[in-house]
Amino acid sequence: MGVKRSRLHACAIVGTTIQTHAAPMTQSIPPSGLQIRSLIKSTGELELRLVSIPTPTPGPNEVLVRVDAAPLNPSDLGLLFGAADMTAAVQVGTQDQPIISARVPEAAIKGMAGRFDQSMAVGNEGAGLVIGAGASDAAQALLGKVVAVLGGAMYSQFRCVPIEQCLPLPSGASAADGASSFVNPMTALAMIETMRAEGHTALVHTAAASNLGVMLNRICLKDQIPLVNIVRSPSQTEILRALGARYICDSSSPTFIQDLTQALSATGATLAFDAIGGGPLAGQILTGMEAVISAKSKEYSRYGSAVHKQVYIYGALGLGPVQIERNIGMTWGVGGWLVFPYLQKLDPAVMRRLKQRVADELRTTFESHYAGELSLAEALHLDTIAVYGKRSTGQKYLINPQKGEVDLA
Amino acid sequence: MGVKRSRLHACAIVGTTIQTHAAPMTQSIPPSGLQIRSLIKSTGELELRLVSIPTPTPGPNEVLVRVDAAPLNPSDLGLLFGAADMTAAVQVGTQDQPIISARVPEAAIKGMAGRFDQSMAVGNEGAGLVIGAGASDAAQALLGKVVAVLGGAMYSQFRCVPIEQCLPLPSGASAADGASSFVNPMTALAMIETMRAEGHTALVHTAAASNLGVMLNRICLKDQIPLVNIVRSPSQTEILRALGARYICDSSSPTFIQDLTQALSATGATLAFDAIGGGPLAGQILTGMEAVISAKSKEYSRYGSAVHKQVYIYGALGLGPVQIERNIGMTWGVGGWLVFPYLQKLDPAVMRRLKQRVADELRTTFESHYAGELSLAEALHLDTIAVYGKRSTGQKYLINPQKGEVDLA
């Protein structure tokens, strides 16, 4: 198995349109299918490869889904690559059965100990055609339907999942349309639910030009929720401006703190969701909130305002320490926030309402754009990893596990 | 009003015993009394002085208290001095009517804007004899009793307060015994209540050799709650060791992180109350908690453990930014914590139970030690400020507003 880096340029990702798949009924269920696996050995070596797994038989309340589209979300890349240094990765194996090998830097190996020597399937979400169903009426009712799935292991050709993890797509919607129905839409909606449940009336969002940020902006415009969008460049400002965002603060601007304070004053936001975490931003948001509240307050308290100010950190775009200055009074909180534990605790009726909204607004509010589509094997080619591994804003890719291998001749 | 610094050495604080006062019934109520006031002007000048205020008449559910003892807690000093630089303070006026003048450094003036030009009374808590009472039976029942009071403005000779703010002391207890019945005891008890309400079973406490820390240690020993005491020197370790503390970690020791991790593992603590705030300590506690939980966990999650880890910051011994490293997973929180808003939201039955416990254990669990006793005027002498202003652990002072002025001749 020689290293084959030079031959791979032919499959560089250039497409920006998504191949959509018709959803014909089929009775033939292949006995096995391919699946991407990620393994980190206790020596610190990462190995990515395709494995063939027997196609499972659905239990009474399960369905078998032919996965036609699954996005490469930042959260998936975290599991796929672990802490490995992908800039020094090498590719071995064949083009159709590639194997990627990379090393976890010494300092990060300890943090990976929990997953040592476990071959892990990857892919939080996706969508596809239901080609098999268990005996229950509810399962049978999904046969032949295109469903979005929050199932894990979605970088697979076939997945067997409980029906509760499925969201039937509206008529006419393709698997590609519905591939990102859960992680970003439900995160955005859960942020709104959190805001209401905790008594806030406006929001701050960082890394606001992301796929998620764009959805959140659409929801807030539609629901008339004041939203302060914090971005990190003038070009990201333009993305949000074009989408009608009202409050956009560019943290790379020399007037950022003033702009932020003005936006916080105009919106009254006391809750922020922060995708960055490391560095001073979470603290700057709290400082701005406290300054705005204090300026409007009549009564002095040396403990600062009695209004609770909260930043939830849900991502790790900044890996350094979170730094919180002590000019924010005593009524504040900063903490980690994860959408799935949040959703698990949610009232089932609320959960149904949120899922229904995603289905209803799949091609408006929750529309995703993809920079390209990859087969399972292509997702394990070094040159494609170099592109999608950058996690650039606006450069999200889809895996289509049914896509045939590229002819490199 | 000349500057009189040289004459003040005679009244340096040397006493370590507290003058206790008998509580004779008295019907004569003076028409006015002295009170300490703190004023910060918009120019940044701090002025401390005594004012004479008319003795108020109690409403139906109020009592008039002759204040005999009121502690100088760190939280009181924050209001008394604001952000002024007391090392450069000057004293004018007379010895009996001293005026202290100091300046707030330019950078800190903005943070004082909320209190500009307001003459503020100081002193969260204290104790004394009830010498007047409103018409209600409950108020009349307190006449002639020694009560602890959480009233604000306790650096006064006479205070009129609602009866709910009073705690009758057990028979034989002096005002000095009961002067610190609220801030530290209720903070320590509220920490335990918070621990139980939020589902934790053990605690971490920083600055653990403080008056508050000593009380918390006594409560935890008595109630069999595992407590990790974090101190900042070997001498503070000895204080707690002598009090029977089981887990003591000295942050100045080279083995601090290992000691802390071992103590967290032995206790299973997932909640910390931190008096320091600034610097890496809050993050180190969370890092240790997460390391302990991960080591005991069977299943890998790249979001870290699902166990919530919390640090509440209730003080500001460290004024720099709070620094939280990102090696703590996603299930954590850091936030400000204030005892009085917490108590205000508490079930009244729980509040009664806590107050009763303070009264019952006033001279055991909740015993306070004082380094000396000051008159109102002495509290505004530069050389006493130089001593009590240091806020050293184990160096708490009492004000006795009934104490006669020191003869400096």
PDB file of C-alpha atoms in Angstrom, chain B residues 162-345:
ATOM      1  CA  PRO B 162     -38.160  45.924  60.434  1.00  0.00           C
ATOM      2  CA  ILE B 163     -38.462  43.016  62.867  1.00  0.00           C
ATOM      3  CA  GLU B 164     -37.868  40.466  60.058  1.00  0.00           C
ATOM      4  CA  GLN B 165     -34.321  41.776  59.834  1.00  0.00           C
ATOM      5  CA  CYS B 166     -33.680  40.894  63.480  1.00  0.00           C
ATOM      6  CA  LEU B 167     -32.490  37.646  65.015  1.00  0.00           C
ATOM      7  CA  PRO B 168     -32.974  37.532  68.828  1.00  0.00           C
ATOM      8  CA  LEU B 169     -29.785  36.201  70.351  1.00  0.00           C
ATOM      9  CA  PRO B 170     -29.887  33.287  72.790  1.00  0.00           C
ATOM     10  CA  SER B 171     -29.933  34.177  76.441  1.00  0.00           C
ATOM     11  CA  GLY B 172     -26.545  35.308  77.698  1.00  0.00           C
ATOM     12  CA  ALA B 173     -25.103  36.112  74.272  1.00  0.00           C
ATOM     13  CA  SER B 174     -23.620  39.591  73.949  1.00  0.00           C
ATOM     14  CA  ALA B 175     -23.907  41.945  71.000  1.00  0.00           C
ATOM     15  CA  ALA B 176     -20.276  41.129  70.165  1.00  0.00           C
ATOM     16  CA  ASP B 177     -21.158  37.419  70.120  1.00  0.00           C
ATOM     17  CA  GLY B 178     -23.947  38.071  67.653  1.00  0.00           C
ATOM     18  CA  ALA B 179     -22.488  40.890  65.559  1.00  0.00           C
ATOM     19  CA  SER B 180     -21.554  38.575  62.678  1.00  0.00           C
ATOM     20  CA  SER B 181     -24.686  36.421  62.730  1.00  0.00           C
ATOM     21  CA  PHE B 182     -25.725  37.064  59.158  1.00  0.00           C
ATOM     22  CA  VAL B 183     -23.107  37.653  56.484  1.00  0.00           C
ATOM     23  CA  ASN B 184     -20.701  34.794  57.150  1.00  0.00           C
ATOM     24  CA  PRO B 185     -23.046  32.266  58.816  1.00  0.00           C
ATOM     25  CA  MET B 186     -25.798  32.714  56.246  1.00  0.00           C
ATOM     26  CA  THR B 187     -23.273  32.625  53.397  1.00  0.00           C
ATOM     27  CA  ALA B 188     -21.844  29.343  54.680  1.00  0.00           C
ATOM     28  CA  LEU B 189     -25.312  27.848  55.176  1.00  0.00           C
ATOM     29  CA  ALA B 190     -26.498  29.135  51.781  1.00  0.00           C
ATOM     30  CA  MET B 191     -23.532  27.382  50.167  1.00  0.00           C
ATOM     31  CA  ILE B 192     -24.702  24.099  51.697  1.00  0.00           C
ATOM     32  CA  GLU B 193     -28.294  24.757  50.579  1.00  0.00           C
ATOM     33  CA  THR B 194     -27.067  25.527  47.055  1.00  0.00           C
ATOM     34  CA  MET B 195     -25.023  22.331  47.033  1.00  0.00           C
ATOM     35  CA  ARG B 196     -28.063  20.223  47.926  1.00  0.00           C
ATOM     36  CA  ALA B 197     -30.489  22.074  45.660  1.00  0.00           C
ATOM     37  CA  GLU B 198     -28.197  21.645  42.658  1.00  0.00           C
ATOM     38  CA  GLY B 199     -27.537  17.977  43.281  1.00  0.00           C
ATOM     39  CA  HIS B 200     -23.946  18.002  44.484  1.00  0.00           C
ATOM     40  CA  THR B 201     -22.690  15.998  47.462  1.00  0.00           C
ATOM     41  CA  ALA B 202     -19.391  17.671  48.318  1.00  0.00           C
ATOM     42  CA  LEU B 203     -17.846  21.129  48.178  1.00  0.00           C
ATOM     43  CA  VAL B 204     -14.669  22.972  47.299  1.00  0.00           C
ATOM     44  CA  HIS B 205     -13.948  26.281  49.035  1.00  0.00           C
ATOM     45  CA  THR B 206     -11.132  28.733  48.319  1.00  0.00           C
ATOM     46  CA  ALA B 207      -9.569  31.244  50.723  1.00  0.00           C
ATOM     47  CA  ALA B 208     -10.626  28.517  53.110  1.00  0.00           C
ATOM     48  CA  ALA B 209      -8.866  29.829  56.240  1.00  0.00           C
ATOM     49  CA  SER B 210     -11.066  32.948  56.297  1.00  0.00           C
ATOM     50  CA  ASN B 211     -13.624  33.586  59.037  1.00  0.00           C
ATOM     51  CA  LEU B 212     -16.225  32.267  56.596  1.00  0.00           C
ATOM     52  CA  GLY B 213     -14.028  29.313  55.631  1.00  0.00           C
ATOM     53  CA  VAL B 214     -13.602  28.302  59.243  1.00  0.00           C
ATOM     54  CA  MET B 215     -17.391  28.332  59.742  1.00  0.00           C
ATOM     55  CA  LEU B 216     -17.927  26.318  56.557  1.00  0.00           C
ATOM     56  CA  ASN B 217     -15.350  23.777  57.744  1.00  0.00           C
ATOM     57  CA  ARG B 218     -17.164  23.426  61.072  1.00  0.00           C
ATOM     58  CA  ILE B 219     -20.541  22.964  59.345  1.00  0.00           C
ATOM     59  CA  CYS B 220     -19.168  20.368  56.932  1.00  0.00           C
ATOM     60  CA  LEU B 221     -17.467  18.402  59.706  1.00  0.00           C
ATOM     61  CA  LYS B 222     -20.670  18.452  61.748  1.00  0.00           C
ATOM     62  CA  ASP B 223     -22.933  17.570  58.813  1.00  0.00           C
ATOM     63  CA  GLN B 224     -20.462  15.043  57.313  1.00  0.00           C
ATOM     64  CA  ILE B 225     -20.159  16.881  54.014  1.00  0.00           C
ATOM     65  CA  PRO B 226     -16.786  16.272  52.299  1.00  0.00           C
ATOM     66  CA  LEU B 227     -15.059  19.659  51.898  1.00  0.00           C
ATOM     67  CA  VAL B 228     -11.931  20.457  49.905  1.00  0.00           C
ATOM     68  CA  ASN B 229     -10.280  23.494  51.530  1.00  0.00           C
ATOM     69  CA  ILE B 230      -8.004  25.456  49.194  1.00  0.00           C
ATOM     70  CA  VAL B 231      -5.639  27.842  50.979  1.00  0.00           C
ATOM     71  CA  ARG B 232      -2.764  30.026  49.834  1.00  0.00           C
ATOM     72  CA  SER B 233      -0.002  29.376  52.371  1.00  0.00           C
ATOM     73  CA  PRO B 234       1.391  26.739  54.766  1.00  0.00           C
ATOM     74  CA  SER B 235       0.274  28.850  57.761  1.00  0.00           C
ATOM     75  CA  GLN B 236      -3.316  28.775  56.506  1.00  0.00           C
ATOM     76  CA  THR B 237      -2.972  25.010  56.084  1.00  0.00           C
ATOM     77  CA  GLU B 238      -2.080  24.836  59.767  1.00  0.00           C
ATOM     78  CA  ILE B 239      -5.134  26.882  60.800  1.00  0.00           C
ATOM     79  CA  LEU B 240      -7.428  24.404  59.090  1.00  0.00           C
ATOM     80  CA  ARG B 241      -5.461  21.344  60.142  1.00  0.00           C
ATOM     81  CA  ALA B 242      -5.874  22.453  63.779  1.00  0.00           C
ATOM     82  CA  LEU B 243      -9.629  22.696  63.159  1.00  0.00           C
ATOM     83  CA  GLY B 244      -9.788  19.096  61.974  1.00  0.00           C
ATOM     84  CA  ALA B 245     -10.140  19.774  58.258  1.00  0.00           C
ATOM     85  CA  ARG B 246      -9.555  16.591  56.257  1.00  0.00           C
ATOM     86  CA  TYR B 247      -8.794  17.892  52.749  1.00  0.00           C
ATOM     87  CA  ILE B 248      -6.503  20.914  52.575  1.00  0.00           C
ATOM     88  CA  CYS B 249      -4.761  21.939  49.349  1.00  0.00           C
ATOM     89  CA  ASP B 250      -2.216  24.767  49.393  1.00  0.00           C
ATOM     90  CA  SER B 251      -2.141  26.587  46.045  1.00  0.00           C
ATOM     91  CA  SER B 252       1.380  27.827  46.834  1.00  0.00           C
ATOM     92  CA  SER B 253       2.666  24.221  46.960  1.00  0.00           C
ATOM     93  CA  PRO B 254       4.427  22.677  43.928  1.00  0.00           C
ATOM     94  CA  THR B 255       2.164  19.636  44.312  1.00  0.00           C
ATOM     95  CA  PHE B 256      -1.037  21.705  44.351  1.00  0.00           C
ATOM     96  CA  ILE B 257      -2.583  20.298  41.153  1.00  0.00           C
ATOM     97  CA  GLN B 258      -1.942  16.681  42.251  1.00  0.00           C
ATOM     98  CA  ASP B 259      -3.183  17.403  45.775  1.00  0.00           C
ATOM     99  CA  LEU B 260      -6.307  19.055  44.406  1.00  0.00           C
ATOM    100  CA  THR B 261      -6.994  16.226  41.964  1.00  0.00           C
ATOM    101  CA  GLN B 262      -6.612  13.634  44.729  1.00  0.00           C
ATOM    102  CA  ALA B 263      -8.949  15.559  47.025  1.00  0.00           C
ATOM    103  CA  LEU B 264     -11.520  15.952  44.244  1.00  0.00           C
ATOM    104  CA  SER B 265     -11.313  12.230  43.559  1.00  0.00           C
ATOM    105  CA  ALA B 266     -11.707  11.337  47.233  1.00  0.00           C
ATOM    106  CA  THR B 267     -14.653  13.696  47.789  1.00  0.00           C
ATOM    107  CA  GLY B 268     -16.408  13.611  44.409  1.00  0.00           C
ATOM    108  CA  ALA B 269     -16.887  17.376  44.671  1.00  0.00           C
ATOM    109  CA  THR B 270     -18.413  18.982  41.576  1.00  0.00           C
ATOM    110  CA  LEU B 271     -19.257  22.375  43.100  1.00  0.00           C
ATOM    111  CA  ALA B 272     -16.848  25.068  44.277  1.00  0.00           C
ATOM    112  CA  PHE B 273     -17.320  28.435  45.948  1.00  0.00           C
ATOM    113  CA  ASP B 274     -14.446  30.724  45.109  1.00  0.00           C
ATOM    114  CA  ALA B 275     -13.637  33.953  46.950  1.00  0.00           C
ATOM    115  CA  ILE B 276     -10.784  34.825  44.601  1.00  0.00           C
ATOM    116  CA  GLY B 277     -12.077  34.875  41.046  1.00  0.00           C
ATOM    117  CA  GLY B 278      -9.191  36.458  39.191  1.00  0.00           C
ATOM    118  CA  GLY B 279      -6.536  34.135  37.770  1.00  0.00           C
ATOM    119  CA  PRO B 280      -6.431  30.439  36.918  1.00  0.00           C
ATOM    120  CA  LEU B 281      -7.861  28.898  40.113  1.00  0.00           C
ATOM    121  CA  ALA B 282     -11.515  28.542  39.087  1.00  0.00           C
ATOM    122  CA  GLY B 283     -10.363  26.891  35.860  1.00  0.00           C
ATOM    123  CA  GLN B 284      -7.945  24.612  37.689  1.00  0.00           C
ATOM    124  CA  ILE B 285     -10.768  23.395  39.906  1.00  0.00           C
ATOM    125  CA  LEU B 286     -12.946  22.612  36.870  1.00  0.00           C
ATOM    126  CA  THR B 287     -10.018  20.917  35.124  1.00  0.00           C
ATOM    127  CA  GLY B 288      -9.430  18.732  38.159  1.00  0.00           C
ATOM    128  CA  MET B 289     -13.114  17.824  38.456  1.00  0.00           C
ATOM    129  CA  GLU B 290     -13.315  16.867  34.778  1.00  0.00           C
ATOM    130  CA  ALA B 291     -10.092  14.822  34.955  1.00  0.00           C
ATOM    131  CA  VAL B 292     -11.438  12.881  37.930  1.00  0.00           C
ATOM    132  CA  ILE B 293     -14.819  12.212  36.307  1.00  0.00           C
ATOM    133  CA  SER B 294     -13.269  11.227  32.952  1.00  0.00           C
ATOM    134  CA  ALA B 295     -10.852   8.839  34.628  1.00  0.00           C
ATOM    135  CA  LYS B 296     -13.778   7.050  36.284  1.00  0.00           C
ATOM    136  CA  SER B 297     -15.926   7.036  33.128  1.00  0.00           C
ATOM    137  CA  LYS B 298     -16.230   4.022  30.850  1.00  0.00           C
ATOM    138  CA  GLU B 299     -17.586   5.726  27.714  1.00  0.00           C
ATOM    139  CA  TYR B 300     -15.804   8.251  25.494  1.00  0.00           C
ATOM    140  CA  SER B 301     -17.485  11.513  24.603  1.00  0.00           C
ATOM    141  CA  ARG B 302     -15.569  14.168  22.764  1.00  0.00           C
ATOM    142  CA  TYR B 303     -17.717  16.766  24.575  1.00  0.00           C
ATOM    143  CA  GLY B 304     -16.315  15.609  27.880  1.00  0.00           C
ATOM    144  CA  SER B 305     -18.289  14.204  30.772  1.00  0.00           C
ATOM    145  CA  ALA B 306     -22.029  14.743  31.125  1.00  0.00           C
ATOM    146  CA  VAL B 307     -21.624  15.625  34.820  1.00  0.00           C
ATOM    147  CA  HIS B 308     -22.235  19.306  35.536  1.00  0.00           C
ATOM    148  CA  LYS B 309     -19.284  21.032  37.175  1.00  0.00           C
ATOM    149  CA  GLN B 310     -19.845  24.466  38.707  1.00  0.00           C
ATOM    150  CA  VAL B 311     -17.714  27.194  40.245  1.00  0.00           C
ATOM    151  CA  TYR B 312     -19.507  30.103  41.909  1.00  0.00           C
ATOM    152  CA  ILE B 313     -17.360  33.176  42.410  1.00  0.00           C
ATOM    153  CA  TYR B 314     -18.548  35.103  45.462  1.00  0.00           C
ATOM    154  CA  GLY B 315     -15.551  37.329  46.161  1.00  0.00           C
ATOM    155  CA  ALA B 316     -12.880  39.310  44.415  1.00  0.00           C
ATOM    156  CA  LEU B 317      -9.627  38.676  46.263  1.00  0.00           C
ATOM    157  CA  GLY B 318      -8.084  38.345  42.789  1.00  0.00           C
ATOM    158  CA  LEU B 319      -8.895  41.323  40.607  1.00  0.00           C
ATOM    159  CA  GLY B 320      -7.480  40.097  37.281  1.00  0.00           C
ATOM    160  CA  PRO B 321      -9.506  38.234  34.661  1.00  0.00           C
ATOM    161  CA  VAL B 322     -10.933  34.800  35.416  1.00  0.00           C
ATOM    162  CA  GLN B 323      -9.155  32.303  33.142  1.00  0.00           C
ATOM    163  CA  ILE B 324     -10.852  29.059  32.182  1.00  0.00           C
ATOM    164  CA  GLU B 325      -8.888  26.523  30.149  1.00  0.00           C
ATOM    165  CA  ARG B 326     -10.845  24.541  27.563  1.00  0.00           C
ATOM    166  CA  ASN B 327      -9.954  21.077  28.890  1.00  0.00           C
ATOM    167  CA  ILE B 328     -13.144  20.746  30.928  1.00  0.00           C
ATOM    168  CA  GLY B 329     -15.595  19.378  28.381  1.00  0.00           C
ATOM    169  CA  MET B 330     -18.849  21.203  27.678  1.00  0.00           C
ATOM    170  CA  THR B 331     -20.825  20.569  30.868  1.00  0.00           C
ATOM    171  CA  TRP B 332     -19.712  23.289  33.225  1.00  0.00           C
ATOM    172  CA  GLY B 333     -20.564  26.711  34.523  1.00  0.00           C
ATOM    173  CA  VAL B 334     -18.822  29.623  36.181  1.00  0.00           C
ATOM    174  CA  GLY B 335     -20.753  32.532  37.577  1.00  0.00           C
ATOM    175  CA  GLY B 336     -21.135  35.203  40.195  1.00  0.00           C
ATOM    176  CA  TRP B 337     -22.933  34.273  43.400  1.00  0.00           C
ATOM    177  CA  LEU B 338     -24.339  36.633  46.006  1.00  0.00           C
ATOM    178  CA  VAL B 339     -25.819  35.442  49.253  1.00  0.00           C
ATOM    179  CA  PHE B 340     -28.536  38.075  49.722  1.00  0.00           C
ATOM    180  CA  PRO B 341     -30.328  37.655  46.396  1.00  0.00           C
ATOM    181  CA  TYR B 342     -30.082  33.919  47.059  1.00  0.00           C
ATOM    182  CA  LEU B 343     -31.662  34.239  50.501  1.00  0.00           C
ATOM    183  CA  GLN B 344     -34.400  36.513  49.186  1.00  0.00           C
ATOM    184  CA  LYS B 345     -35.559  33.761  46.830  1.00  0.00           C
TER     185      LYS B 345
END
